[in-house]
Coordinates of C-alpha atoms and ligand atoms in Angstrom, one line a residue:
X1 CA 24.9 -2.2 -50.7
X2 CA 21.7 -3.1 -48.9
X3 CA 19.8 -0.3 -46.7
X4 CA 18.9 -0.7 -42.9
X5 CA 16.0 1.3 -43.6
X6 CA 14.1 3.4 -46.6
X7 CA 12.4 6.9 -46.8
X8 CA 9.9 8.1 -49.0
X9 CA 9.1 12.2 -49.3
X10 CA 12.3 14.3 -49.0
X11 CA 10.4 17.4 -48.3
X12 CA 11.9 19.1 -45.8
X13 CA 11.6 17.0 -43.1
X14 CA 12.1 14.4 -44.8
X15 CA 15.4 15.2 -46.3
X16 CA 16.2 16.2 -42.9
X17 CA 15.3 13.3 -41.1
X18 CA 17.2 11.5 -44.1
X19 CA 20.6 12.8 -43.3
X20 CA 20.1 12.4 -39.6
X21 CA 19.2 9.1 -39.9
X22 CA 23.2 8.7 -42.7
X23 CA 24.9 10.6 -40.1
X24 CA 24.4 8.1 -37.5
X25 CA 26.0 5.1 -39.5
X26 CA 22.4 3.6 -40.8
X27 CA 22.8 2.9 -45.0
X28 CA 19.6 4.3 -46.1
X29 CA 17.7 4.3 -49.4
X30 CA 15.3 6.8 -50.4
X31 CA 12.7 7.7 -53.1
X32 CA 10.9 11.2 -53.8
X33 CA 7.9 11.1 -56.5
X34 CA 10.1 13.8 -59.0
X35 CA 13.5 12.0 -59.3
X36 CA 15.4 15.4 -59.8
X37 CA 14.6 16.0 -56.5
X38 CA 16.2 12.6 -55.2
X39 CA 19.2 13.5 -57.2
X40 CA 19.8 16.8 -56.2
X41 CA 19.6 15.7 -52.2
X42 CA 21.7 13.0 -52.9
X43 CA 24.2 16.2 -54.7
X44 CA 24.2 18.2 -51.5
X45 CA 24.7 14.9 -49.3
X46 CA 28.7 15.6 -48.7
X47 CA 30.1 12.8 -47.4
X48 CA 26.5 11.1 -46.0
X49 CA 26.0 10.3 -49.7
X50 CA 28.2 7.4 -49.2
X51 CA 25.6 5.8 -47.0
X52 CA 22.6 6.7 -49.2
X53 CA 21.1 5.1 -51.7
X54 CA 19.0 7.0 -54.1
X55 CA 16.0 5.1 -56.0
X56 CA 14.1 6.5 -59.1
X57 CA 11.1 3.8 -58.2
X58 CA 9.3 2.2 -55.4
X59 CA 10.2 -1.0 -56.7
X60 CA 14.3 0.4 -56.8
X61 CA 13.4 1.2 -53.1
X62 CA 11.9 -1.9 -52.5
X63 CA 14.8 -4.1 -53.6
X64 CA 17.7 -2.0 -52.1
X65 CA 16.8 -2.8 -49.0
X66 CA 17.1 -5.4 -46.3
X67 CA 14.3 -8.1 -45.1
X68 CA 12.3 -7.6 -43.1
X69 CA 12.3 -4.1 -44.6
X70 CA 11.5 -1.1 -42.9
X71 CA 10.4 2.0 -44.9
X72 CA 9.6 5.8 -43.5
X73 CA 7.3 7.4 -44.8
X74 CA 7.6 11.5 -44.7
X75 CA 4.8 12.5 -47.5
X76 CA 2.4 14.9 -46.4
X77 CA -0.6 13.9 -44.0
X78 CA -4.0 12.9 -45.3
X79 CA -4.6 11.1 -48.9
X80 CA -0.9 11.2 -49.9
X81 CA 0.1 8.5 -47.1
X82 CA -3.2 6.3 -48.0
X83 CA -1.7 6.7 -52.0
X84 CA 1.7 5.8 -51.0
X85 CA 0.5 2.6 -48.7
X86 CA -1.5 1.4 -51.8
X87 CA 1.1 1.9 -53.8
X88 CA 3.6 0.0 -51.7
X89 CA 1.6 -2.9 -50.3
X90 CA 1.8 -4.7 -53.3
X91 CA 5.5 -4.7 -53.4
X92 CA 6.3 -5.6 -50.1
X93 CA 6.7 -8.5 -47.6
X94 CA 4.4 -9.7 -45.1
X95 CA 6.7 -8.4 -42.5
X96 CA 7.6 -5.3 -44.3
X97 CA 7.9 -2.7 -42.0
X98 CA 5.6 1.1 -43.3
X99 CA 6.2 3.6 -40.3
X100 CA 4.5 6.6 -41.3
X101 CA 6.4 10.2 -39.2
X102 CA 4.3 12.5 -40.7
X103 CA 1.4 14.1 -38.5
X104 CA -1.5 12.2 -39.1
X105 CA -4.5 12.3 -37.8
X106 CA -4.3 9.2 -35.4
X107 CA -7.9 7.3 -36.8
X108 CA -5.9 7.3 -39.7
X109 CA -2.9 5.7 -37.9
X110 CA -5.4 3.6 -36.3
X111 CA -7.4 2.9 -39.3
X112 CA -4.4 2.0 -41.6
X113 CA -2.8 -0.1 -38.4
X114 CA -5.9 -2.1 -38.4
X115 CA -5.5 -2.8 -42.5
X116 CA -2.6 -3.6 -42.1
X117 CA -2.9 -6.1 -39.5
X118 CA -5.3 -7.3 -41.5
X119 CA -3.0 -8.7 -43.9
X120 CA -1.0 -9.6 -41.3
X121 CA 1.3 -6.7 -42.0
X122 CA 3.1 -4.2 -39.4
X123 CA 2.4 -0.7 -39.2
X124 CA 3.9 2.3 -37.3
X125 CA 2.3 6.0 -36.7
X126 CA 5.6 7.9 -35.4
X127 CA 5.2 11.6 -34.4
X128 CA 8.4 13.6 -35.2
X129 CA 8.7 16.6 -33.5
X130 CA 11.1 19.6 -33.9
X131 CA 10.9 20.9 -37.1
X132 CA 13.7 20.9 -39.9
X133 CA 16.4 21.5 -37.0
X134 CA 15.0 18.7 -35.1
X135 CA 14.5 16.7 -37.9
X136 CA 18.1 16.8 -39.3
X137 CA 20.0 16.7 -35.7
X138 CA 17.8 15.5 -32.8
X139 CA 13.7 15.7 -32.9
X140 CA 11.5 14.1 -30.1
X141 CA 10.1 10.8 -31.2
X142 CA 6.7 8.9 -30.2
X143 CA 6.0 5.8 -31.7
X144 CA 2.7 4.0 -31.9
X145 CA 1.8 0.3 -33.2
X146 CA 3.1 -3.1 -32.0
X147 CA 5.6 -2.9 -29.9
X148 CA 7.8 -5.3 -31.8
X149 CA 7.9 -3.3 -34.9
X150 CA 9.1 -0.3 -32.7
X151 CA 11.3 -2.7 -31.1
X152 CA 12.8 -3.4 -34.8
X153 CA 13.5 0.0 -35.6
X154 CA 14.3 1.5 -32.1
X155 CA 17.6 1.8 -32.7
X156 CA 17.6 4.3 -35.4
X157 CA 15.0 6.2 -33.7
X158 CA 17.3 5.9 -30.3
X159 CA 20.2 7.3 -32.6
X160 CA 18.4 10.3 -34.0
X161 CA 17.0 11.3 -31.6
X162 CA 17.7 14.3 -29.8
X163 CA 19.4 13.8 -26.5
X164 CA 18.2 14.7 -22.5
X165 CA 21.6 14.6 -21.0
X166 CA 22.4 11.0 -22.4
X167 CA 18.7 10.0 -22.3
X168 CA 17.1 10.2 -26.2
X169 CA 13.5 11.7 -26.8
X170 CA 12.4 8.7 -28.4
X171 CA 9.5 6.3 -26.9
X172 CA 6.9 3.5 -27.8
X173 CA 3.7 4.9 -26.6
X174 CA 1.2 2.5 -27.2
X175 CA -0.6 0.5 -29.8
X176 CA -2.2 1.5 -33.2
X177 CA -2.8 5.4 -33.0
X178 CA -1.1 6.2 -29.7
X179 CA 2.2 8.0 -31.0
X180 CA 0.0 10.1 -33.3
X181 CA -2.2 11.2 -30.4
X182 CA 0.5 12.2 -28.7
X183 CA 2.4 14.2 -31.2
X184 CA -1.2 15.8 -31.9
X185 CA -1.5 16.6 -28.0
X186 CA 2.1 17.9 -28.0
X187 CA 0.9 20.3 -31.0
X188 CA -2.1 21.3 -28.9
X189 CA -0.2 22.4 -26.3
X190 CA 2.3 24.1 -28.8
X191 CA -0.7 25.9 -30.2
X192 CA -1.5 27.2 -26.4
X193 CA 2.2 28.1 -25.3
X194 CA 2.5 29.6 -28.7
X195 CA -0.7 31.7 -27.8
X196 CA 0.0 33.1 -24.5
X197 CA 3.2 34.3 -25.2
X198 CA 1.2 36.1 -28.5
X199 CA -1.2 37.4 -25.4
X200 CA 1.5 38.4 -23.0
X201 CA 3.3 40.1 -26.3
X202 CA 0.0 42.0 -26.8
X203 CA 0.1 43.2 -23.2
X204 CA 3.8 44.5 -23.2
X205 CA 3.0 46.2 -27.1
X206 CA -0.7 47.8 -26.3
X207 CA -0.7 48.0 -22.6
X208 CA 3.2 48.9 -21.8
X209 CA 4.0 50.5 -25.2
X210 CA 7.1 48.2 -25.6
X211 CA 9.0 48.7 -29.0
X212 CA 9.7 44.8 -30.0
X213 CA 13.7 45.5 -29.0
X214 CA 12.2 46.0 -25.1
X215 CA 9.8 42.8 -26.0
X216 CA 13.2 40.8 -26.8
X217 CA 14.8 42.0 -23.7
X218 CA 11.8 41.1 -21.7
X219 CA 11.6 37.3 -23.2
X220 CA 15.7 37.0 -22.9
X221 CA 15.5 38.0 -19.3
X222 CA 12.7 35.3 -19.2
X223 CA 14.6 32.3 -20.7
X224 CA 16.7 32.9 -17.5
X225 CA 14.5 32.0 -14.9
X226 CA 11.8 29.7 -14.9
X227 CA 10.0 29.7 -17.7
X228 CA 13.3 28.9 -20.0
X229 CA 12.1 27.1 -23.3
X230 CA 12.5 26.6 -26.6
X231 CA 9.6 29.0 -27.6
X232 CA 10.6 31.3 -24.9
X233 CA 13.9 31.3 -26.7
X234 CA 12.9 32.1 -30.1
X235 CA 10.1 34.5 -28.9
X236 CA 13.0 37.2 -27.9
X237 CA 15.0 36.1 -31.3
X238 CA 12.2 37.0 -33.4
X239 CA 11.3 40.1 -31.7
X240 CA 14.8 41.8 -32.1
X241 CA 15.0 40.6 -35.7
X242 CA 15.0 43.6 -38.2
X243 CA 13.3 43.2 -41.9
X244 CA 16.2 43.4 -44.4
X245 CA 13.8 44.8 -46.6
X246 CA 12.5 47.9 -44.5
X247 CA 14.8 47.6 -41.6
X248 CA 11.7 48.0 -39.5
X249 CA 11.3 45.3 -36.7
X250 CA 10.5 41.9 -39.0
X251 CA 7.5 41.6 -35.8
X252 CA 6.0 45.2 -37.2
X253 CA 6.0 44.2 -40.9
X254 CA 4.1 40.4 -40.5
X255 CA 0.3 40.2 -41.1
X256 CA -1.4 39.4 -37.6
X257 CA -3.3 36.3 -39.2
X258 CA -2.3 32.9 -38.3
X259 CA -2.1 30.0 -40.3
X260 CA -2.3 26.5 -39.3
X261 CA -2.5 22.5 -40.7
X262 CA -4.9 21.3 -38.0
X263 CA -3.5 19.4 -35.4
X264 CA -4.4 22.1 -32.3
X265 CA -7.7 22.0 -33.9
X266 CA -7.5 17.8 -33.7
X267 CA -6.5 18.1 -30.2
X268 CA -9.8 20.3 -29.3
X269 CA -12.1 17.8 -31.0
X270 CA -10.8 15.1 -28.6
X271 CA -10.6 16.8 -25.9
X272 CA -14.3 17.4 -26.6
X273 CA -15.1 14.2 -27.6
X274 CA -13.4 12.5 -24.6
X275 CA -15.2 15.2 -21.6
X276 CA -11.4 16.3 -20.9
X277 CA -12.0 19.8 -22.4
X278 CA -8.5 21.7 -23.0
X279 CA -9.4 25.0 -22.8
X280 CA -6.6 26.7 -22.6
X281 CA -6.1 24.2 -26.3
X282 CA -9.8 25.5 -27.6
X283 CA -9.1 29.4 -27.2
X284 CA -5.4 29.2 -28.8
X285 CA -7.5 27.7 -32.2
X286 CA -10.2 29.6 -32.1
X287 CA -7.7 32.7 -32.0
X288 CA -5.7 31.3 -34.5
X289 CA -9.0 31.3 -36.3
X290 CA -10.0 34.6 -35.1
X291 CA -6.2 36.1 -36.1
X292 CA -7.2 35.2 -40.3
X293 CA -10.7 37.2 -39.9
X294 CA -8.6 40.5 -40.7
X295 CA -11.4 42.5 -43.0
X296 CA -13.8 41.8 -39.8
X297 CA -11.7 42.8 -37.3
X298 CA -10.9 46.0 -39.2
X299 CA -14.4 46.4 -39.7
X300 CA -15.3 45.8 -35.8
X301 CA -12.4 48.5 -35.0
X302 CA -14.0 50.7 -37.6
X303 CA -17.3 50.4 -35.7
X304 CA -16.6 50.6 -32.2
X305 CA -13.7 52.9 -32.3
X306 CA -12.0 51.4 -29.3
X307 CA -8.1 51.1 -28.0
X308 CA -6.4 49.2 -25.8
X309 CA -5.5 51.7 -23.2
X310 CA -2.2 51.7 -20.8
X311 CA -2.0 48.9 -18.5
X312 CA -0.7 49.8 -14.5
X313 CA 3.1 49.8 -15.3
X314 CA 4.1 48.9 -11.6
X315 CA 5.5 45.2 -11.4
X316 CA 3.0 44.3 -14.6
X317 CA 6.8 42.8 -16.8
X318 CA 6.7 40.3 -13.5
X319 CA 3.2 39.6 -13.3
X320 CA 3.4 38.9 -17.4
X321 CA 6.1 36.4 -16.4
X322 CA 4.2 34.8 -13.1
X323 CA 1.1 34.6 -15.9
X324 CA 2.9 32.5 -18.0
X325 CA 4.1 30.1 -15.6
X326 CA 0.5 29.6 -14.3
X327 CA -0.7 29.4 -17.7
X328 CA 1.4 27.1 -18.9
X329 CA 1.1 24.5 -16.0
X330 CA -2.9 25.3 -16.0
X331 CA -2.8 24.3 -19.9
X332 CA -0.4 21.4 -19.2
X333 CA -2.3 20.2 -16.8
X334 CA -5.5 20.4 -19.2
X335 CA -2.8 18.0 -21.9
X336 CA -1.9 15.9 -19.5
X337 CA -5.4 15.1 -18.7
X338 CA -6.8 14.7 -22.4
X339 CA -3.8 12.3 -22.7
X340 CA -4.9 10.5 -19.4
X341 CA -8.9 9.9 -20.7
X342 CA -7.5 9.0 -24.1
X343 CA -5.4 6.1 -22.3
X344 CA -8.5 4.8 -20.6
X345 CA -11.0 5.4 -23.7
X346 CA -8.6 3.3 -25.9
X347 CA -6.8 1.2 -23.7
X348 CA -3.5 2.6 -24.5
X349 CA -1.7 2.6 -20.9
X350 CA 0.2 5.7 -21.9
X351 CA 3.3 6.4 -20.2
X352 CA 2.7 9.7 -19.0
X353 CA 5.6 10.6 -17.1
X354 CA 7.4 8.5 -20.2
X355 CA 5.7 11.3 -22.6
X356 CA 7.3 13.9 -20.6
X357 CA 10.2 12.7 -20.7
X358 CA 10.4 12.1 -24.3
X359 CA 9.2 16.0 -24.6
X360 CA 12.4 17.5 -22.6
X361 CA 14.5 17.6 -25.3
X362 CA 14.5 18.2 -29.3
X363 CA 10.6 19.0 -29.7
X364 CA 8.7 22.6 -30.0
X365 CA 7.7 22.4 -26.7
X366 CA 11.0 21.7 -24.7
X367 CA 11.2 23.1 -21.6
X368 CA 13.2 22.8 -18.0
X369 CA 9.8 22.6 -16.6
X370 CA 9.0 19.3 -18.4
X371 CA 11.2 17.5 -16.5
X372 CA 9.9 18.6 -13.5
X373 CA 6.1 17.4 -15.1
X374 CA 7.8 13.8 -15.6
X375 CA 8.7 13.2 -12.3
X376 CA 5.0 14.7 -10.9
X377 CA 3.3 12.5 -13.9
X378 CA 4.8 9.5 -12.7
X379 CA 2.9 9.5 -9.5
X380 CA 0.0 7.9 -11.6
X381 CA -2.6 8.1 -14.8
X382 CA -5.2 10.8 -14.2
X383 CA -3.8 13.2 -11.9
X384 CA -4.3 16.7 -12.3
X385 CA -0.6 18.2 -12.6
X386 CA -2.0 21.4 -10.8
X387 CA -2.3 19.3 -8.0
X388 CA 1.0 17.6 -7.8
X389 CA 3.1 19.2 -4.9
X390 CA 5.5 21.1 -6.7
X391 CA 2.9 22.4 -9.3
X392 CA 0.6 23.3 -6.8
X393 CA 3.6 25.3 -5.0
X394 CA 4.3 27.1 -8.2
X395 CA 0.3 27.9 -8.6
X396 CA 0.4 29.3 -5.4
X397 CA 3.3 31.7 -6.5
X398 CA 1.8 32.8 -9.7
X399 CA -1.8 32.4 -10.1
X400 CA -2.2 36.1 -8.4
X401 CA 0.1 37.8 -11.3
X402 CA -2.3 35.4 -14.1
X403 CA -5.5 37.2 -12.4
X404 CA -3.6 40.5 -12.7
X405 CA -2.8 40.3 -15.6
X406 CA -6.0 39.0 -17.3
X407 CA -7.7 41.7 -15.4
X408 CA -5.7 44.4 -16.5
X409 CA -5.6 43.2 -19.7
X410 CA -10.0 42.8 -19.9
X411 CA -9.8 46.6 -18.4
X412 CA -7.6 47.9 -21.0
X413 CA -9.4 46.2 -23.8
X414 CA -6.7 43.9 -24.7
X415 CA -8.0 40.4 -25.3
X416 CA -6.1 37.4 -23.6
X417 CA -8.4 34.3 -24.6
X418 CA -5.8 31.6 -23.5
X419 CA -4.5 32.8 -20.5
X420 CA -8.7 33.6 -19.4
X421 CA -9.4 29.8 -20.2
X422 CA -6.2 28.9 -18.3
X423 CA -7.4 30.9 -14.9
X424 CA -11.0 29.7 -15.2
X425 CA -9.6 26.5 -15.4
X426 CA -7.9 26.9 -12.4
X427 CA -10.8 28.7 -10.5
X428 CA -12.8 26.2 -11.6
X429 CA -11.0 23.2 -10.2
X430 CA -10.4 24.7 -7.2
X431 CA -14.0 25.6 -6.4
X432 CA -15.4 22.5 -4.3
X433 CA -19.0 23.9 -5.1
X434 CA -19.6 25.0 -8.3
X435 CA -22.8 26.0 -9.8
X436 CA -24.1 23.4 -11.8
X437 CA -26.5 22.7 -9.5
X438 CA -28.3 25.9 -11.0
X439 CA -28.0 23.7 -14.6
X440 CA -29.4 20.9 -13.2
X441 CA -32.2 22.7 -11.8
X442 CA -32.9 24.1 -15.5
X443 CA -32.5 21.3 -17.2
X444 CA -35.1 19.0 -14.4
X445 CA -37.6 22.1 -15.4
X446 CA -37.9 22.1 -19.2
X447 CA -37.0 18.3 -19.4
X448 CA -37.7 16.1 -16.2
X449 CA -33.8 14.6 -16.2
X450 CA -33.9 14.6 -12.4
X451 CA -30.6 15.4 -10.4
X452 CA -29.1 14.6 -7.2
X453 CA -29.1 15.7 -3.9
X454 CA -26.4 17.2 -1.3
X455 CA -28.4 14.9 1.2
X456 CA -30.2 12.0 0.1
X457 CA -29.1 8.9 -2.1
X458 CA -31.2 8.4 -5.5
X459 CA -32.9 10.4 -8.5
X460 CA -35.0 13.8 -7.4
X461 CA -37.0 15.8 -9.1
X462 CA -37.9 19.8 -8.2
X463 CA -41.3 21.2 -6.9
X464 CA -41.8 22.9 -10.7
X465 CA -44.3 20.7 -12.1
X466 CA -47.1 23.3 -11.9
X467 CA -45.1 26.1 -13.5
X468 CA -44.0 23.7 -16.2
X469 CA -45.6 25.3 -19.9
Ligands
LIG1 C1 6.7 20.1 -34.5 C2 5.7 21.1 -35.0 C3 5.4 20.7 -36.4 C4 4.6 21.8 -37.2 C5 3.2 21.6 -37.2 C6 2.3 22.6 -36.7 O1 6.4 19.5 -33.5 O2 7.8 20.0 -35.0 O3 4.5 21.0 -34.3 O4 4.8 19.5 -36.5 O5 5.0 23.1 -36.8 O6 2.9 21.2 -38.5 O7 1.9 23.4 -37.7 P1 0.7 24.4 -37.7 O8 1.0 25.5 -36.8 O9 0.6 24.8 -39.2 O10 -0.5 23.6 -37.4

């Protein structure tokens, strides 16, 4: 029987992503490098199998499927999708049909959308967010390339994706790399949700003396009120698992070094690159950086012999909780605005309120707040989210119990690098006068780059040419 649509790579996700796409009534063929493990997915299939094809070559692939084909790539990111393109160009159709869901870096997606086009070819760069559960039963979806190939294949990606009330997560974003840079901004902000909670876990361990059953408690509590999420969700799960091995709390027995692929860290470089510097983005990769230094960090504890001390207990669980909230918008805020110069640097029109949309359900970062941030983000590209009336509300609320806690936290020697960016940020922008006017007096000293004036029109410079060296 011919296939709507093929997949290559059935890693996990794409195994996942695989079944998701059989459950939902697409015929699908699908190739993995070893053919073993091809056989032995089709084997665990159940009843899906019917609708899946399983190909022991590209070429097999190839010629089970439909024209125009359309084939899914889910091999790892970097080289192995360039490999796997080469491979298949030669075998395919003009209008063939590569979508590549993996999470590539999007000058790749933009580099291999321009080859393509080059032979005249389509070519997709999907994010796919939501891990193997969101993979196999409803992930978020952002698609990137010409809008008629993602108009070709939207209905599978409408289908398996996961669901806001009736609306799916799935969305055309923009041209060449624009899905990619989304799903890299989403991780960004992943990486910085994922971080302050790590803070705020710090603070209720070291500053409260919480065992990690109180943590769970706390973070349950939590997923009641306003900050209710997915990583909220799984925060109190993983805290009140116990190790089978030990029985100790699993959170007590896991090395305190983070890992990573590098999309936070792809979100900083643009964010740099573009002058729309996340912050709150930077410190949750340099921590994550920080985290895998462990022989230094013993070392530095080694040297300077110093503890986090007690935190004041009195109201500290809800100022943890009002720190988060003004975190989090502070740091959405910064993601929203990264996403906003990106749009204008590329010409990509993102849909910003569109990309909030699509985040509400199935991805890492799903949250009842993000449909609030939809409705504020459609009010127009560029606008700070702090400042949208009901964000700026909230900030009112809760950016006392961020300050409390970040000072607490500095006086008790417990570090909080995310959640300091994400108040500085917010000092910062709402301090009408600043102080680079101290910066540009420095920099028309040593170098004669003139500045402007509070009260004249043009170029000035200062009255420090005689002290000059
Ligand atoms: C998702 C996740 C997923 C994965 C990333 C991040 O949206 O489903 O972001 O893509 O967890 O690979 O992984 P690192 O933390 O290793 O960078």
């Amino acid at each position: 029987m011919a296939a709507d649509i093929g997949l290559v790579g059935l890693g996990t996700m794409g195994a996942a992503l695989a079944l998701n796409i059989a459950e939902k009534g697409f015929e699908i063929a699908v190739y993995n490098r070893t053919t073993s493990v091809t056989t032995a997915f089709v084997a665990g299939a159940g009843d899906l199998a019917a609708r899946i094809t399983p190909c022991d070559s590209l070429e097999a692939l190839v010629a089970a499927l439909t024209p125009p084909r359309a084939i899914i790539l889910m091999v790892p990111a970097g080289a192995p999708v360039d490999e796997m393109i080469d491979r298949l160009t030669p075998l395919l159709d003009t209008d063939d049909l590569v979508i590549d869901c993996g999470n590539a870096n999007f000058h790749d997606t933009v580099r291999r959308a321009a080859a393509a086009a080059e032979r005249g070819a389509p070519y997709l760069g999907v994010g796919v967010s939501g891990g193997e559960e969101g993979a196999r039963h409803g992930p978020a979806i952002m698609g990137g390339g010409p809008k008629a190939a993602w108009d070709r294949v939207a209905p599978v990606f409408d289908a398996i994706a996961a669901r806001f009330g009736t609306t799916p997560c799935a969305g055309w974003m923009g041209p060449d790399g624009a899905g990619h840079f989304v799903k890299t901004v989403h991780n960004g902000i992943e990486y910085a949700d994922m971080q302050m909670i790590a803070e705020v876990y710090g603070v209720l361990r070291d500053g409260l003396g919480l065992t990690p059953l109180q943590v769970a408690d706390v973070f349950d509590r939590w997923n009641g009120g306003p900050l209710k999420s997915y990583l909220i969700e799984i925060t109190g799960i993983v805290a009140r698992a116990l190790d089978p091995k030990t029985g100790k709390p699993m959170l007590d027995v896991i090395k305190d070094s983070a890992g990573q692929k590098g999309t936070g860290r792809w979100t900083a470089i643009e964010a740099l690159m573009l002058g729309a510097p996340d912050t709150a983005i930077e410190a949750a990769v340099a921590a994550r950086n920080l985290s895998a230094r462990v022989a230094e960090r013993v070392e530095g504890a080694r040297i300077f012999g110093l503890s986090p001390e007690p935190v004041p207990v009195d109201g500290m669980v809800d100022k943890l909780e009002a720190a988060l909230l003004a975190g989090k918008i502070a740091c959405y805020a910064q993601g929203f605005g990264l996403l906003a110069a990106a749009s204008k640097e590329f010409g990509w029109s993102l849909p910003l309120g569109g990309i909030a949309r699509v985040w509400r359900a199935g991805c890492i970062i799903r949250s009842a707040m993000l449909d609030d941030m939809a409705a504020a983000m459609e009010t127009g590209e560029g606008a700070n989210l702090m400042f949208a009336p009901q964000f700026a509300e909230k900030l009112k609320r809760s950016e006392g119990g961020l300050r409390a806690v970040v000072a607490a936290a500095a006086l008790a020697r417990i570090p909080t690098p995310a959640l300091s960016a994400a108040l500085a940020y917010f000092d910062t922008m709402h301090t009408a006068r600043g102080t680079a006017n101290m910066l540009q007096a420095q920099r028309d000293f040593f170098g004669a780059h003139g500045f402007e004036r509070v009260d004249m029109a043009g170029a000035h410079h200062g009255p420090w040419g005689s002290h000059e060296q």
